[in-house]
Coordinates of C-alpha atoms and ligand atoms in Angstrom, one line a residue:
X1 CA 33.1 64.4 17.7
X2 CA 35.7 67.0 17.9
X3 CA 38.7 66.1 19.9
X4 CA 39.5 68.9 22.8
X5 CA 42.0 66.7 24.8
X6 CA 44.6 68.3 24.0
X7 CA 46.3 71.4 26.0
X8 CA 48.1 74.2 23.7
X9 CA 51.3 75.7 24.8
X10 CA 54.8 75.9 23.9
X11 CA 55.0 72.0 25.0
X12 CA 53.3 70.5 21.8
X13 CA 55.5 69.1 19.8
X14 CA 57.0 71.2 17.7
X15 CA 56.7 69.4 14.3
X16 CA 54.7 69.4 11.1
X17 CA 52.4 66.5 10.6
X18 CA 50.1 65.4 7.7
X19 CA 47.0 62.8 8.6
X20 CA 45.1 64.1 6.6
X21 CA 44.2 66.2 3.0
X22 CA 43.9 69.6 4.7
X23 CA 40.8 71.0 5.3
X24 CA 40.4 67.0 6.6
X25 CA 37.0 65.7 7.8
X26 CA 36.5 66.9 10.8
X27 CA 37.3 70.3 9.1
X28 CA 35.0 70.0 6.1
X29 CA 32.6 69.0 9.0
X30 CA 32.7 72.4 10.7
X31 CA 33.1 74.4 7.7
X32 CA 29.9 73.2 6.7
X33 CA 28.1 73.8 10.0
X34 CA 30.1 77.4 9.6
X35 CA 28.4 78.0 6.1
X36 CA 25.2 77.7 7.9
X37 CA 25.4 79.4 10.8
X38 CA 28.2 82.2 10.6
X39 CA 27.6 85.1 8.5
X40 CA 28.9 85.0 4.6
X41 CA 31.1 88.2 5.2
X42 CA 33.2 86.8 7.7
X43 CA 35.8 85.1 5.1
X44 CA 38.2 82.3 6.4
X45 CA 42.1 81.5 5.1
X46 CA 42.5 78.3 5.6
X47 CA 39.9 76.3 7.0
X48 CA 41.1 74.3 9.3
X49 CA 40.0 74.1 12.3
X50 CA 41.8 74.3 15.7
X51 CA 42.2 72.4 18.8
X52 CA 45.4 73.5 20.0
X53 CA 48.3 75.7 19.6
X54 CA 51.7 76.6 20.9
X55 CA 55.3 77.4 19.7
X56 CA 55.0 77.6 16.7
X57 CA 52.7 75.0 15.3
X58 CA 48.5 75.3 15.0
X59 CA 46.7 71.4 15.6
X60 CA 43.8 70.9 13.8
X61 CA 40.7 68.9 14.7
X62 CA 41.9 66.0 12.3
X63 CA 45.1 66.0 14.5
X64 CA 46.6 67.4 11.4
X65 CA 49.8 69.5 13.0
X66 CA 51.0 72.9 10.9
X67 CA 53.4 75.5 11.2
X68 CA 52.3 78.9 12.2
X69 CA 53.8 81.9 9.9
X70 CA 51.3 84.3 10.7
X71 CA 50.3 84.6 14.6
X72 CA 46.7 84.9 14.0
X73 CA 48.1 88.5 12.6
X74 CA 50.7 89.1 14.7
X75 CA 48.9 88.7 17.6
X76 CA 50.8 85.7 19.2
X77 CA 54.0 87.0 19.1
X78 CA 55.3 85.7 22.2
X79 CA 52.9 82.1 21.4
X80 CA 50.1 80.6 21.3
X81 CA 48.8 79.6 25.3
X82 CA 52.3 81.0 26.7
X83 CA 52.5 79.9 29.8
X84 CA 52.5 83.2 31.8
X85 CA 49.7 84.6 30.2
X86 CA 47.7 81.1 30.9
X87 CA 48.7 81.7 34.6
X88 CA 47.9 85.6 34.6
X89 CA 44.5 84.9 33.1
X90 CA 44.0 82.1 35.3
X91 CA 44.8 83.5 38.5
X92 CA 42.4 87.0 37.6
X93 CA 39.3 85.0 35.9
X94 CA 39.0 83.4 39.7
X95 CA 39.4 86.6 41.6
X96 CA 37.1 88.9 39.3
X97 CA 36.2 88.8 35.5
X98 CA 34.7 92.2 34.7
X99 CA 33.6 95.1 37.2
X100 CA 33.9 97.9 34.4
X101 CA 37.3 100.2 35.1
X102 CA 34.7 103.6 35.0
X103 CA 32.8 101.9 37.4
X104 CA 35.2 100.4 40.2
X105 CA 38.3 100.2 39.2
X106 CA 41.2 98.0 39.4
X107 CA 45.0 98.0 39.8
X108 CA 45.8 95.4 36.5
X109 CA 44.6 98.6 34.0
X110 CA 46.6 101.4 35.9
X111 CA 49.7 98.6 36.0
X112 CA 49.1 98.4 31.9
X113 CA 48.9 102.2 31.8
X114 CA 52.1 102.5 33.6
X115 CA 53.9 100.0 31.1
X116 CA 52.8 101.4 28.2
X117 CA 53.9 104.5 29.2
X118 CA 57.6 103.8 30.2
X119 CA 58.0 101.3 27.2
X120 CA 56.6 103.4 24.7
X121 CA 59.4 106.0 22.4
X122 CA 60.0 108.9 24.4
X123 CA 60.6 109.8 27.7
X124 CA 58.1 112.5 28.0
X125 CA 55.3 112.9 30.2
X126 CA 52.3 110.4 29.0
X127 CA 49.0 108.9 29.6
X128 CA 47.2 106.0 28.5
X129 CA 43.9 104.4 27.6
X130 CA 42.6 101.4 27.1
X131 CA 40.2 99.5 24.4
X132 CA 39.4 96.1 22.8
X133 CA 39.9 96.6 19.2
X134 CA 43.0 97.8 17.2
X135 CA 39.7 99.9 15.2
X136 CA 38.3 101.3 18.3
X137 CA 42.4 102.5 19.8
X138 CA 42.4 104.4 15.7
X139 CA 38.9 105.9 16.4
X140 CA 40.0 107.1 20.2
X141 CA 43.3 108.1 18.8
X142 CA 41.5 110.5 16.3
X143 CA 38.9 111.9 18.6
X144 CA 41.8 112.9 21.2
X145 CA 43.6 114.5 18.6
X146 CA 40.8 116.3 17.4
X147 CA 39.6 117.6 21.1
X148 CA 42.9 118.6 21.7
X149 CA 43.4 120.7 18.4
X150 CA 40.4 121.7 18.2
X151 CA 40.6 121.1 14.1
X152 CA 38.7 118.4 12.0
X153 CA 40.9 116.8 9.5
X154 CA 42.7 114.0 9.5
X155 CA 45.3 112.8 6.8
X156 CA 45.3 109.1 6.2
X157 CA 48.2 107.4 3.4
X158 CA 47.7 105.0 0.2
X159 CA 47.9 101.6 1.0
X160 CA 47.0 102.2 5.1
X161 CA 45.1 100.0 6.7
X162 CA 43.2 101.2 10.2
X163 CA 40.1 98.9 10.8
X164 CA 36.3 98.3 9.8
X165 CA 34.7 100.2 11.7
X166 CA 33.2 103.9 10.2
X167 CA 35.7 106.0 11.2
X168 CA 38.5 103.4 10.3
X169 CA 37.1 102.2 6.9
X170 CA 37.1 106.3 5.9
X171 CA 41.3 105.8 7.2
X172 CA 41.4 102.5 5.6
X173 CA 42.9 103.0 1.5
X174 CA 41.5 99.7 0.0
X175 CA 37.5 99.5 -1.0
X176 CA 37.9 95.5 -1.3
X177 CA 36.8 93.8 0.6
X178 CA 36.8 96.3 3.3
X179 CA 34.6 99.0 2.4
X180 CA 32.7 98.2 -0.7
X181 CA 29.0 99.5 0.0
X182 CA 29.4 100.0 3.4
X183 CA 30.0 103.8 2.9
X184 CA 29.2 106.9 3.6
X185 CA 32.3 106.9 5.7
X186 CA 33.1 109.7 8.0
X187 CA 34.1 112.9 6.3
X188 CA 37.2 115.2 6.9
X189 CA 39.5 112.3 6.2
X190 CA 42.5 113.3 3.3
X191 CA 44.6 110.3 1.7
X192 CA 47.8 111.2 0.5
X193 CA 50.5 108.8 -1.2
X194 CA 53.0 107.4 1.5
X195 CA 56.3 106.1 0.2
X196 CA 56.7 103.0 -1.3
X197 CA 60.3 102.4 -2.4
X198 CA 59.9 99.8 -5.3
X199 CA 56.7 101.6 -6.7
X200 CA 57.6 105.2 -6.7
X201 CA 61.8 105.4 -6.7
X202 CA 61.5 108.8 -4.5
X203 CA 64.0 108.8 -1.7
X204 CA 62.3 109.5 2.0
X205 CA 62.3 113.3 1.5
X206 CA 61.4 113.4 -1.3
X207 CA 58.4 111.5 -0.7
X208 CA 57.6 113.8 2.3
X209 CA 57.7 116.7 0.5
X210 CA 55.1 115.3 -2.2
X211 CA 52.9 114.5 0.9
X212 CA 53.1 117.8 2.7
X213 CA 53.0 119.7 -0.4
X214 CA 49.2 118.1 -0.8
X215 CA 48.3 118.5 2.5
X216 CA 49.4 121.9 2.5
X217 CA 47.6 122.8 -0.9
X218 CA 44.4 120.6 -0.5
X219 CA 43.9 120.7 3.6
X220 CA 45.6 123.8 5.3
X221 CA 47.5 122.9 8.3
X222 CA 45.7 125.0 10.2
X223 CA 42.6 122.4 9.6
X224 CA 44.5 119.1 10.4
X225 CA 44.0 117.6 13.9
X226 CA 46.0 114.5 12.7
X227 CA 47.9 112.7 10.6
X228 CA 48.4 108.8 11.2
X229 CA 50.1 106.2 9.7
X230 CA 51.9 102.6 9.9
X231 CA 55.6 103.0 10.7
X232 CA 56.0 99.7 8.1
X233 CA 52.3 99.0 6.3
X234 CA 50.8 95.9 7.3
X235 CA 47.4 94.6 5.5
X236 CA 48.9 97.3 2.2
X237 CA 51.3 95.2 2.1
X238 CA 54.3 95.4 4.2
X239 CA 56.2 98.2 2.6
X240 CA 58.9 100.2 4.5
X241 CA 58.7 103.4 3.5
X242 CA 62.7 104.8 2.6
X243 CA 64.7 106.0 5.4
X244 CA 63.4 109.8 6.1
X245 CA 60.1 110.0 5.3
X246 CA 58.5 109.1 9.0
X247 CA 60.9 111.7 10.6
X248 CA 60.0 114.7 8.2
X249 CA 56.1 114.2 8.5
X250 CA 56.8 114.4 12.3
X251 CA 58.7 117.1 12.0
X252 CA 56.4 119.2 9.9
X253 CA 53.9 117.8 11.6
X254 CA 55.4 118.8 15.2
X255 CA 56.0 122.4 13.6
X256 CA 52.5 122.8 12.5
X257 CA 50.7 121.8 16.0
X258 CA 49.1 118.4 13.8
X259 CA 49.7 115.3 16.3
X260 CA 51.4 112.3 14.8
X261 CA 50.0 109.4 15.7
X262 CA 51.9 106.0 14.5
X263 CA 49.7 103.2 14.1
X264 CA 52.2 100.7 15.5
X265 CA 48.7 97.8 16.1
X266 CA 51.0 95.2 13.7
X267 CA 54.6 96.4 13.9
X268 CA 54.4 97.2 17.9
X269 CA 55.7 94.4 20.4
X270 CA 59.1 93.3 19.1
X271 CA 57.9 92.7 16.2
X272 CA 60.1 94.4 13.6
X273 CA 63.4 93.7 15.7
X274 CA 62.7 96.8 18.3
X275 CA 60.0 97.3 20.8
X276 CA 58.6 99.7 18.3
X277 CA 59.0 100.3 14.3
X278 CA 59.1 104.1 15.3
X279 CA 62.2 103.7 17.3
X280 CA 64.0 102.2 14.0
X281 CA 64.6 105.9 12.9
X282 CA 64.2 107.5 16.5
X283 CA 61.1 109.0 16.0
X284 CA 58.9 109.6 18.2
X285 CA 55.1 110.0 17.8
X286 CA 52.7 112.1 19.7
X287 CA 50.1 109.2 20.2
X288 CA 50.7 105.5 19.6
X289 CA 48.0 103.0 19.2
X290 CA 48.6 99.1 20.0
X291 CA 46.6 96.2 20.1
X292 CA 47.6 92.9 18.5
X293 CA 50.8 91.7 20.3
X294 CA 49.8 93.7 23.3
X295 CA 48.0 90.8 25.7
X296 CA 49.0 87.3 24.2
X297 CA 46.2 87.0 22.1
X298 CA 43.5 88.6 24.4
X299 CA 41.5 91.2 22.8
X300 CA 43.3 94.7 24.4
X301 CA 44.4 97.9 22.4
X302 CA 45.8 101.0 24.0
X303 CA 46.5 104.9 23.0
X304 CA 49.2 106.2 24.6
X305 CA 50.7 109.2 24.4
X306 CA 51.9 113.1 25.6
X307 CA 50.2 113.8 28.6
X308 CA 49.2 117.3 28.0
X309 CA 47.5 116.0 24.3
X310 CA 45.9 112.8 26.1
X311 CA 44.3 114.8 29.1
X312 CA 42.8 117.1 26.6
X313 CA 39.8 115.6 26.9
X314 CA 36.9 116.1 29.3
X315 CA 36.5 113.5 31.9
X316 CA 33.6 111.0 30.9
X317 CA 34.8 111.3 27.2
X318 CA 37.0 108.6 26.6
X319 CA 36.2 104.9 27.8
X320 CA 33.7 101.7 27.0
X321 CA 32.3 99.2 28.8
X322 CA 34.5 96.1 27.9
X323 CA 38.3 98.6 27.4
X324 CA 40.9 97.6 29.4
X325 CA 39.1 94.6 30.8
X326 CA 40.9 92.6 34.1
X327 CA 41.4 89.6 32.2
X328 CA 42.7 91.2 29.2
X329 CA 45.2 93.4 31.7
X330 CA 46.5 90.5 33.7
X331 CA 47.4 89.1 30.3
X332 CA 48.8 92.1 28.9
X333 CA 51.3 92.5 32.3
X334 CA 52.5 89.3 31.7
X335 CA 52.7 89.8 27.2
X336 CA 54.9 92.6 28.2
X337 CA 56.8 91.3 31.0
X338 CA 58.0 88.4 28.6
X339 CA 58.7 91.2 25.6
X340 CA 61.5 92.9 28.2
X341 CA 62.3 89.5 30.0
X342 CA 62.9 87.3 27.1
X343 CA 64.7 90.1 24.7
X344 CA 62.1 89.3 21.9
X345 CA 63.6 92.1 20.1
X346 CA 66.3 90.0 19.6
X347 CA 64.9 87.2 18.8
X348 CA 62.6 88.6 15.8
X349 CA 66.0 89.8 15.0
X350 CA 67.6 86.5 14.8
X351 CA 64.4 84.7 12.9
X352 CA 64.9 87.8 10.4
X353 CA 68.2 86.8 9.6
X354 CA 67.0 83.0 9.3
X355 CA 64.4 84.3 7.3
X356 CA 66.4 86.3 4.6
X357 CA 68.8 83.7 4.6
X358 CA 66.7 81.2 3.6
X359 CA 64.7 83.0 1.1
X360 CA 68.5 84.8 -0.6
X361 CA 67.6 82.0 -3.6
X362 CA 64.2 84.1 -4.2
X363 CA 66.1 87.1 -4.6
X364 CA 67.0 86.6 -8.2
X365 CA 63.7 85.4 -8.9
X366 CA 61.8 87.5 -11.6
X367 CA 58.8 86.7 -9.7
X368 CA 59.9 87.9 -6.6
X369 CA 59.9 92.2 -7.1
X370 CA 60.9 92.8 -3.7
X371 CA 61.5 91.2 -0.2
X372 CA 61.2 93.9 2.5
X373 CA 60.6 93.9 6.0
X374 CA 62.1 94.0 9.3
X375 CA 62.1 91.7 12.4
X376 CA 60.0 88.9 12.1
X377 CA 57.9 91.2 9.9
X378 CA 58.7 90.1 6.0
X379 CA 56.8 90.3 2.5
X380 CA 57.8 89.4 -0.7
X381 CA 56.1 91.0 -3.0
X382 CA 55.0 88.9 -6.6
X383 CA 55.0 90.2 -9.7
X384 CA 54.3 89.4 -13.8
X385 CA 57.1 89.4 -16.1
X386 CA 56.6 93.2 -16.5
X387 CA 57.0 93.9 -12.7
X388 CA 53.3 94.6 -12.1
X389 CA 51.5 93.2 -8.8
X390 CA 50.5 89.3 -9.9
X391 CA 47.6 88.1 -7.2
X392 CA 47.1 85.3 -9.2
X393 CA 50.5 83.5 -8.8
X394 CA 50.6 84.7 -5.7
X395 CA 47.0 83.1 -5.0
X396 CA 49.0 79.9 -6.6
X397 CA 51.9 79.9 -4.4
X398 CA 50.2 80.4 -1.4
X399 CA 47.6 77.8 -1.7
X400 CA 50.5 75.2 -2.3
X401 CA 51.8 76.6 0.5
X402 CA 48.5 75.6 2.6
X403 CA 48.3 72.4 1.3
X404 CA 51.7 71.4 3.1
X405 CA 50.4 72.4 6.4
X406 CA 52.2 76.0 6.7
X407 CA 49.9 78.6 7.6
X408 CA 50.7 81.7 5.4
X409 CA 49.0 85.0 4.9
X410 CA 48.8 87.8 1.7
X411 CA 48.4 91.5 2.0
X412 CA 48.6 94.5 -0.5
X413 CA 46.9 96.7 -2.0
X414 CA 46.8 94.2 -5.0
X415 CA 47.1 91.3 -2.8
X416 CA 50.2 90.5 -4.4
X417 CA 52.4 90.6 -1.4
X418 CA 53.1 87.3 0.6
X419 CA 53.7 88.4 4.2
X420 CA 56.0 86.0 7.2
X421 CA 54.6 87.0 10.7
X422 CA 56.0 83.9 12.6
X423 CA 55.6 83.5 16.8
X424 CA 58.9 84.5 17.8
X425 CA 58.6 81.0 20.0
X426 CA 58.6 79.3 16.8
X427 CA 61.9 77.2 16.7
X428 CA 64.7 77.5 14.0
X429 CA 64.5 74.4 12.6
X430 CA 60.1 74.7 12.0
X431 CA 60.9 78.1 10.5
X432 CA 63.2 76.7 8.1
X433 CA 61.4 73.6 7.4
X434 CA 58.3 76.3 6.8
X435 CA 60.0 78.2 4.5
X436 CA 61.5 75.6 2.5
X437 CA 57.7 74.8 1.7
X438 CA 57.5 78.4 0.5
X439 CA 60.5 77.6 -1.4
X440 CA 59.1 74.5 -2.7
X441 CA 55.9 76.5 -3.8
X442 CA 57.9 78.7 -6.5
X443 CA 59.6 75.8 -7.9
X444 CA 56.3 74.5 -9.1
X445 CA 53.8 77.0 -8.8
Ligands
PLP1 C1 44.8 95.0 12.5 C2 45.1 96.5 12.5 C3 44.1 97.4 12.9 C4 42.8 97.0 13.3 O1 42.8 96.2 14.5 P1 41.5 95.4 14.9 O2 41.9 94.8 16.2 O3 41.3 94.4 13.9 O4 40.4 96.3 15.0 C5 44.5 98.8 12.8 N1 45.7 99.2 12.4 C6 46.6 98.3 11.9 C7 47.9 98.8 11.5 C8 46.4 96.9 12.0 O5 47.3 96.1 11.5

């Protein structure tokens, strides 16, 4: 029997709590029947499995309680079963659940729309669409860009990270385990390096001018619908790229009639300590796509963007059954209400300060090449004694880690980076406690 008594929410008690070995029983239990039933390909971090969560603490089915450092991907920001999007949800799943916004539509997604567009960088003229999937925003994001240029290519960076689907795995830089044997992948897509501060030692500009010099010698301008990127990487591993590199590929890219679309699907939402990442160095993309933080944990994604590049398309050409569903909508108005309300960008401010704070100890760590980040966005990335990328310990640290009830995740390229995405609802003292397991993890690890 699996126990589903209990209600999630910012009202569980917010405190860590061992009953059993983790995965417990009722855990193994599932994973078992999971094994059987659920395809191999979808992997699992930690398998435990949930009954309730809130704050920032995940319960288990073995009433095992954990702390929550990574927001089922920064999804949760504002936490687990917040209490407005419960009552948004609630109040629209009794009214209507799904009429199809091409068919009849409905005020929630034009409300969305209108958000988007005010809260998004820049105060020009824009227009938004909705979808379900972070994959499926990158995919719409390309094919406006590409009806509104009229020109094929699109320049992806190293280490990017877009989605699964075709078109995304083809933007997508790592083959494992995202796109090993699943290709072809769509053509026309160009990688170039991005910058990556610890790795290649080029200032901002520099590392512009290496990437335009490429796309300028290998594409032509004149073929490039697009270029998109991550204003701070998230699954290649959380790297910031030095301070001038975003605003001279806009700039070249504004010059050259290519749209600049940031991929802000992990860093959007308060996140990094502003609304947006972009806004960190005032720039200020053509398209945006969102999804993650956008709707509380309710599958929604968005483009959004200048009006005259969005309405490029022909009517009928954009859209999808399930996009911008009521449900989803309700939840989003209320997600972003709480962003503005609440002054989340403040608080991912403050838990980055707590954060860096209580990992300065790491700093001097030779294991530890590099913590980076901003907001409540943080990685630290491990290394061997010779400063390469070490998966291994980090595959060591964060498995300790686990087994102390703190949910933690790993990204880069090498999966060598070990990556903090807390709820901002998470309180000080759970952070702390979290990351003095983490702490605890390198002393014996
Ligand atoms: C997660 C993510 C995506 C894909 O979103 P899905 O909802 O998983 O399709 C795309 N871009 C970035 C930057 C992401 O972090």
């Amino acid at each position: 029997m699996i126990n589903t008594a209990r209600r999630g929410g910012p009202s569980l008690p917010q405190r860590r709590v061992l009953r059993t070995e983790l995965p417990g029983p009722r855990s193994r239990e599932l994973l078992q029947r999971k094994t059987a039933a659920v395809a191999a390909g979808v992997g699992i971090t930690l398998p435990v499995f949930v009954q309730a969560a809130g704050g920032g603490v995940v319960v288990d089915v073995d009433d095992n309680v954990l702390i929550d450092l990574g927001s089922g991907i920064a999804v949760t920001t504002i936490g687990n079963s917040a209490p407005a999007v419960v009552a948004a949800v609630t109040d629209q799943i009794v009214r209507f659940s799904h009429t199809c916004f091409m068919i009849t539509p409905y005020s929630g997604y034009v409300e969305v729309a209108e958000e988007l567009n005010r809260l998004t960088p820049g105060d020009h003229a824009k227009a938004t669409a909705l979808f379900n999937s972070g994959a499926e925003a990158v995919e719409n994001a390309i094919k406006i860009a590409r009806r509104h240029t009229g020109r094929p290519a699109v320049v992806a960076f190293d280490h990017a990270y877009h989605g699964r689907t075709n078109l995304t795995m083809a933007l997508t830089a790592k083959v494992q385990p995202y796109k090993d044997g699943f290709g072809p992948f769509a053509p026309e897509i160009y990688r170039v390096p991005a910058s990556y501060p610890l790795r290649d030692g080029l200032s901002g500009e520099q590392a512009a001018e290496r990437a335009i010099g490429m796309i300028e010698k290998q594409i032509g301008a004149d073929h490039l619908a697009a270029m998109i990127i991550e204003p701070i990487q998230g699954e290649g591993g959380f790297v910031v790229p030095a301070p001038g590199f975003l605003s001279a590929l806009a700039g070249w890219a504004g010059d050259h009639g290519v749209v600049f679309i940031a991929d802000e699907i992990q860093t959007g939402f308060a996140r990094t300590g502003d609304l947006f990442a972009c806004e960190h160095e005032g720039v200020v993309p053509d398209l945006i796509t969102t999804a993650k933080g956008i709707a509380g944990g309710l599958p929604l994604s968005a483009v959004t963007g200048r009006a005259e590049i969005m309405n490029s398309v022909h009517v009928g050409g954009l859209g999808g059954t399930y996009g911008g569903s009521p449900v989803a909508c309700a939840a989003a108005l209320a997600a972003l209400r709480t962003y503005v309300d609440q002054e989340l960008t403040r608080r991912a401010r403050e838990l980055e300060s707590i954060i860096l704070a209580e990992l300065s100890g790491l700093r001097d760590d030779p294991r530890v090449g590099e913590i980076r980040g901003r907001g409540a966005m943080i990685g630290l990335e491990i290394v061997d004694p010779d400063g390469r990328p070490d998966p291994e310990l980090t595959g060591r640290i964060v498995a300790a880690v686990h087994a102390q009830g703190v949910i933690l995740l790993t990204c880069g390229s090498f999966g060598n980076v070990i990556r903090l995405l807390p709820p901002l609802t998470i309180p000080d003292d759970l952070l702390r406690e979290a990351l003095g397991v983490l702490r605890g993890a390198f002393r014996t690890a």
